[in-house]
PDB file of C-alpha atoms and ligand atoms in Angstrom:
ATOM      1  CA  MET A   1      16.445   5.679  -4.717  1.00  0.00           C
ATOM      2  CA  SER A   2      13.997   7.911  -6.056  1.00  0.00           C
ATOM      3  CA  SER A   3      13.517  10.070  -2.687  1.00  0.00           C
ATOM      4  CA  VAL A   4       9.984  10.929  -2.280  1.00  0.00           C
ATOM      5  CA  ILE A   5       7.193  13.569  -1.002  1.00  0.00           C
ATOM      6  CA  ALA A   6       5.542  12.327   2.569  1.00  0.00           C
ATOM      7  CA  PRO A   7       2.499  12.171   3.094  1.00  0.00           C
ATOM      8  CA  THR A   8      -0.367  14.227   5.026  1.00  0.00           C
ATOM      9  CA  PRO A   9      -2.691  12.606   6.579  1.00  0.00           C
ATOM     10  CA  ASP A  10      -6.369  13.570   6.706  1.00  0.00           C
ATOM     11  CA  GLY A  11      -7.628  12.373   8.844  1.00  0.00           C
ATOM     12  CA  VAL A  12      -9.288   9.602   7.922  1.00  0.00           C
ATOM     13  CA  ASP A  13      -6.703   7.896   7.332  1.00  0.00           C
ATOM     14  CA  GLN A  14      -4.742   9.437  10.182  1.00  0.00           C
ATOM     15  CA  TYR A  15      -4.683   5.496  11.042  1.00  0.00           C
ATOM     16  CA  PHE A  16      -2.647   4.221   8.516  1.00  0.00           C
ATOM     17  CA  TRP A  17       0.405   6.117   8.788  1.00  0.00           C
ATOM     18  CA  ASP A  18       0.357   6.261  12.132  1.00  0.00           C
ATOM     19  CA  GLY A  19       0.386   2.048  11.918  1.00  0.00           C
ATOM     20  CA  VAL A  20       3.331   2.435   8.824  1.00  0.00           C
ATOM     21  CA  ALA A  21       6.131   4.688  11.305  1.00  0.00           C
ATOM     22  CA  ARG A  22       5.536   1.075  13.558  1.00  0.00           C
ATOM     23  CA  LYS A  23       5.025  -0.916  10.537  1.00  0.00           C
ATOM     24  CA  GLN A  24       2.267  -2.125  11.267  1.00  0.00           C
ATOM     25  CA  PHE A  25      -0.149  -2.517   8.544  1.00  0.00           C
ATOM     26  CA  LEU A  26      -3.302  -1.758   9.376  1.00  0.00           C
ATOM     27  CA  LEU A  27      -7.341  -1.515   7.866  1.00  0.00           C
ATOM     28  CA  GLN A  28      -9.814   0.210   8.274  1.00  0.00           C
ATOM     29  CA  LYS A  29     -12.642  -2.097   9.468  1.00  0.00           C
ATOM     30  CA  CYS A  30     -16.455  -1.120  10.967  1.00  0.00           C
ATOM     31  CA  SER A  31     -16.937  -2.247  14.310  1.00  0.00           C
ATOM     32  CA  ALA A  32     -19.924  -3.007  13.428  1.00  0.00           C
ATOM     33  CA  CYS A  33     -20.299  -5.513  10.585  1.00  0.00           C
ATOM     34  CA  GLY A  34     -16.754  -6.604  10.475  1.00  0.00           C
ATOM     35  CA  ALA A  35     -16.531  -5.244   6.664  1.00  0.00           C
ATOM     36  CA  LEU A  36     -12.779  -3.888   5.850  1.00  0.00           C
ATOM     37  CA  ARG A  37     -13.276   0.038   4.411  1.00  0.00           C
ATOM     38  CA  GLN A  38     -10.717   0.017   2.356  1.00  0.00           C
ATOM     39  CA  PRO A  39      -9.754   3.227   1.225  1.00  0.00           C
ATOM     40  CA  PRO A  40     -11.020   4.367   4.654  1.00  0.00           C
ATOM     41  CA  ALA A  41     -14.241   6.451   4.756  1.00  0.00           C
ATOM     42  CA  PRO A  42     -15.664   7.794   8.151  1.00  0.00           C
ATOM     43  CA  MET A  43     -19.176   5.274   7.204  1.00  0.00           C
ATOM     44  CA  CYS A  44     -19.301   1.998   6.110  1.00  0.00           C
ATOM     45  CA  SER A  45     -21.063   1.295   3.233  1.00  0.00           C
ATOM     46  CA  GLU A  46     -22.341  -1.928   4.145  1.00  0.00           C
ATOM     47  CA  CYS A  47     -24.674  -0.589   6.994  1.00  0.00           C
ATOM     48  CA  ASN A  48     -24.033   2.639   7.723  1.00  0.00           C
ATOM     49  CA  ALA A  49     -21.808   3.016  11.389  1.00  0.00           C
ATOM     50  CA  LEU A  50     -19.484   5.135  11.722  1.00  0.00           C
ATOM     51  CA  GLU A  51     -17.514   2.944  14.454  1.00  0.00           C
ATOM     52  CA  TRP A  52     -14.684   1.425  13.557  1.00  0.00           C
ATOM     53  CA  GLU A  53     -11.444  -0.579  14.384  1.00  0.00           C
ATOM     54  CA  THR A  54      -8.093  -1.483  12.643  1.00  0.00           C
ATOM     55  CA  GLN A  55      -7.038  -5.075  11.938  1.00  0.00           C
ATOM     56  CA  GLU A  56      -3.648  -5.418  11.195  1.00  0.00           C
ATOM     57  CA  ALA A  57      -3.393  -6.803   7.317  1.00  0.00           C
ATOM     58  CA  THR A  58      -1.520 -10.376   6.470  1.00  0.00           C
ATOM     59  CA  GLY A  59       0.895  -8.531   3.724  1.00  0.00           C
ATOM     60  CA  ARG A  60       0.208 -10.739   1.432  1.00  0.00           C
ATOM     61  CA  ALA A  61      -1.881 -10.354  -1.772  1.00  0.00           C
ATOM     62  CA  LYS A  62      -1.722 -10.813  -5.723  1.00  0.00           C
ATOM     63  CA  VAL A  63      -1.166  -8.292  -8.392  1.00  0.00           C
ATOM     64  CA  TYR A  64      -5.032  -7.422  -9.948  1.00  0.00           C
ATOM     65  CA  SER A  65      -3.768  -4.628 -12.188  1.00  0.00           C
ATOM     66  CA  TRP A  66      -0.819  -2.642 -12.622  1.00  0.00           C
ATOM     67  CA  LEU A  67       1.039   0.210 -14.757  1.00  0.00           C
ATOM     68  CA  VAL A  68       4.853   1.883 -14.741  1.00  0.00           C
ATOM     69  CA  SER A  69       5.773   5.322 -14.429  1.00  0.00           C
ATOM     70  CA  HIS A  70       8.268   6.790 -15.591  1.00  0.00           C
ATOM     71  CA  HIS A  71       9.665   9.789 -13.659  1.00  0.00           C
ATOM     72  CA  PRO A  72       8.247  12.935 -16.120  1.00  0.00           C
ATOM     73  CA  THR A  73      11.815  15.442 -15.616  1.00  0.00           C
ATOM     74  CA  GLU A  74      14.556  12.644 -15.148  1.00  0.00           C
ATOM     75  CA  PRO A  75      14.308   9.810 -18.367  1.00  0.00           C
ATOM     76  CA  ASP A  76      16.794   7.865 -16.611  1.00  0.00           C
ATOM     77  CA  ALA A  77      15.199   7.628 -13.281  1.00  0.00           C
ATOM     78  CA  ASP A  78      13.894   3.883 -12.540  1.00  0.00           C
ATOM     79  CA  PRO A  79      10.415   3.770 -13.290  1.00  0.00           C
ATOM     80  CA  ARG A  80       8.009   2.773 -10.660  1.00  0.00           C
ATOM     81  CA  ILE A  81       5.724  -0.333 -11.182  1.00  0.00           C
ATOM     82  CA  ILE A  82       2.217   1.376  -9.597  1.00  0.00           C
ATOM     83  CA  VAL A  83      -0.269  -1.859  -8.924  1.00  0.00           C
ATOM     84  CA  VAL A  84      -3.280  -2.944  -8.260  1.00  0.00           C
ATOM     85  CA  LEU A  85      -3.394  -5.421  -5.428  1.00  0.00           C
ATOM     86  CA  ASP A  86      -5.883  -8.356  -4.566  1.00  0.00           C
ATOM     87  CA  LEU A  87      -5.117  -8.021  -0.530  1.00  0.00           C
ATOM     88  CA  GLU A  88      -5.804 -11.671   1.020  1.00  0.00           C
ATOM     89  CA  GLU A  89      -8.118  -9.930   3.513  1.00  0.00           C
ATOM     90  CA  GLY A  90     -10.430  -9.456   0.009  1.00  0.00           C
ATOM     91  CA  VAL A  91      -9.946  -5.714  -0.466  1.00  0.00           C
ATOM     92  CA  ARG A  92      -8.053  -4.227  -3.278  1.00  0.00           C
ATOM     93  CA  PHE A  93      -5.147  -1.032  -1.941  1.00  0.00           C
ATOM     94  CA  VAL A  94      -2.776   0.313  -4.429  1.00  0.00           C
ATOM     95  CA  ALA A  95       0.991   1.124  -3.924  1.00  0.00           C
ATOM     96  CA  ASN A  96       4.505  -0.156  -5.175  1.00  0.00           C
ATOM     97  CA  LEU A  97       6.094  -2.966  -6.241  1.00  0.00           C
ATOM     98  CA  VAL A  98       9.664  -3.289  -5.600  1.00  0.00           C
ATOM     99  CA  GLU A  99      12.555  -5.997  -6.424  1.00  0.00           C
ATOM    100  CA  CYS A 100      10.188  -7.485  -9.467  1.00  0.00           C
ATOM    101  CA  ASN A 101      11.456  -6.853 -13.086  1.00  0.00           C
ATOM    102  CA  LEU A 102       8.827  -5.237 -16.182  1.00  0.00           C
ATOM    103  CA  ALA A 103       9.327  -8.498 -18.023  1.00  0.00           C
ATOM    104  CA  ASP A 104       8.229 -10.744 -14.177  1.00  0.00           C
ATOM    105  CA  ILE A 105       4.680  -8.697 -14.056  1.00  0.00           C
ATOM    106  CA  ARG A 106       1.278 -10.949 -14.740  1.00  0.00           C
ATOM    107  CA  PHE A 107      -1.850 -11.125 -12.987  1.00  0.00           C
ATOM    108  CA  GLY A 108      -2.305 -12.924 -10.195  1.00  0.00           C
ATOM    109  CA  LEU A 109       1.558 -12.497  -9.977  1.00  0.00           C
ATOM    110  CA  PRO A 110       1.746 -13.692  -5.732  1.00  0.00           C
ATOM    111  CA  VAL A 111       3.440 -10.579  -3.097  1.00  0.00           C
ATOM    112  CA  GLU A 112       4.283 -10.254   0.671  1.00  0.00           C
ATOM    113  CA  LEU A 113       4.289  -6.246   2.085  1.00  0.00           C
ATOM    114  CA  THR A 114       8.328  -5.243   2.570  1.00  0.00           C
ATOM    115  CA  TRP A 115       8.726  -2.150   4.774  1.00  0.00           C
ATOM    116  CA  VAL A 116      11.223   0.209   2.200  1.00  0.00           C
ATOM    117  CA  GLU A 117      13.275   3.420   3.530  1.00  0.00           C
ATOM    118  CA  TYR A 118      12.820   6.451   1.341  1.00  0.00           C
ATOM    119  CA  PRO A 119      14.401   9.557   1.531  1.00  0.00           C
ATOM    120  CA  SER A 120      11.761  12.453   2.258  1.00  0.00           C
ATOM    121  CA  MET A 121      11.690  15.455  -0.235  1.00  0.00           C
ATOM    122  CA  ASN A 122       9.474  17.213   2.051  1.00  0.00           C
ATOM    123  CA  ARG A 123      10.681  15.850   5.269  1.00  0.00           C
ATOM    124  CA  GLU A 124      14.759  15.248   6.818  1.00  0.00           C
ATOM    125  CA  ALA A 125      13.414  11.883   8.354  1.00  0.00           C
ATOM    126  CA  PRO A 126      12.670   9.433   5.542  1.00  0.00           C
ATOM    127  CA  GLN A 127       9.813   7.775   4.573  1.00  0.00           C
ATOM    128  CA  ILE A 128       8.795   4.732   5.793  1.00  0.00           C
ATOM    129  CA  LEU A 129       6.584   3.023   3.228  1.00  0.00           C
ATOM    130  CA  PRO A 130       4.662  -0.339   2.264  1.00  0.00           C
ATOM    131  CA  GLN A 131       6.017  -1.590  -0.744  1.00  0.00           C
ATOM    132  CA  PHE A 132       5.068  -5.190  -2.570  1.00  0.00           C
ATOM    133  CA  ARG A 133       7.140  -7.490  -3.444  1.00  0.00           C
ATOM    134  CA  PRO A 134       7.152 -10.937  -5.501  1.00  0.00           C
ATOM    135  CA  THR A 135       6.764 -13.761  -3.135  1.00  0.00           C
ATOM    136  CA  GLY A 136       9.131 -16.300  -5.729  1.00  0.00           C
ATOM    137  CA  ASP A 137       5.546 -18.335  -5.387  1.00  0.00           C
ATOM    138  CA  ALA A 138       4.126 -20.260  -8.313  1.00  0.00           C
ATOM    139  CA  ALA A 139       0.032 -18.120  -8.605  1.00  0.00           C
TER     140      ALA A 139
HETATM  141 ZN1   ZN B 201     -20.723  -1.379   9.143  1.00  0.00          ZN
END
């Protein structure tokens, strides 16, 4: 299995990584107008409010776009499939697609959240990451 570099939260996304550690997939939501801020931001782009809370996402999404990333120095390593997803909540999210053959990827492919634990390159503890896999449902 590939190893990953554990994230370094920068303040704005600390809530997200705290959620990941509890296997909660959290989105930032404006406390004033309810707009989702994805990617996370200190100010709401809809109403300029600074206050926010979190909303747990369902983990259901559809593939909007993707690319296949080959490791630059380990050509035999499995390529990673990086997807831009349309989350059911109406915002986009970038993640890895797992448990999917390259030939089966298509626009609109229904996917669901799955938690995957990877060896960490920079920490002793493994790093859990939110990943997505095909649901097996027709679009
Ligand atoms: Zn707002």
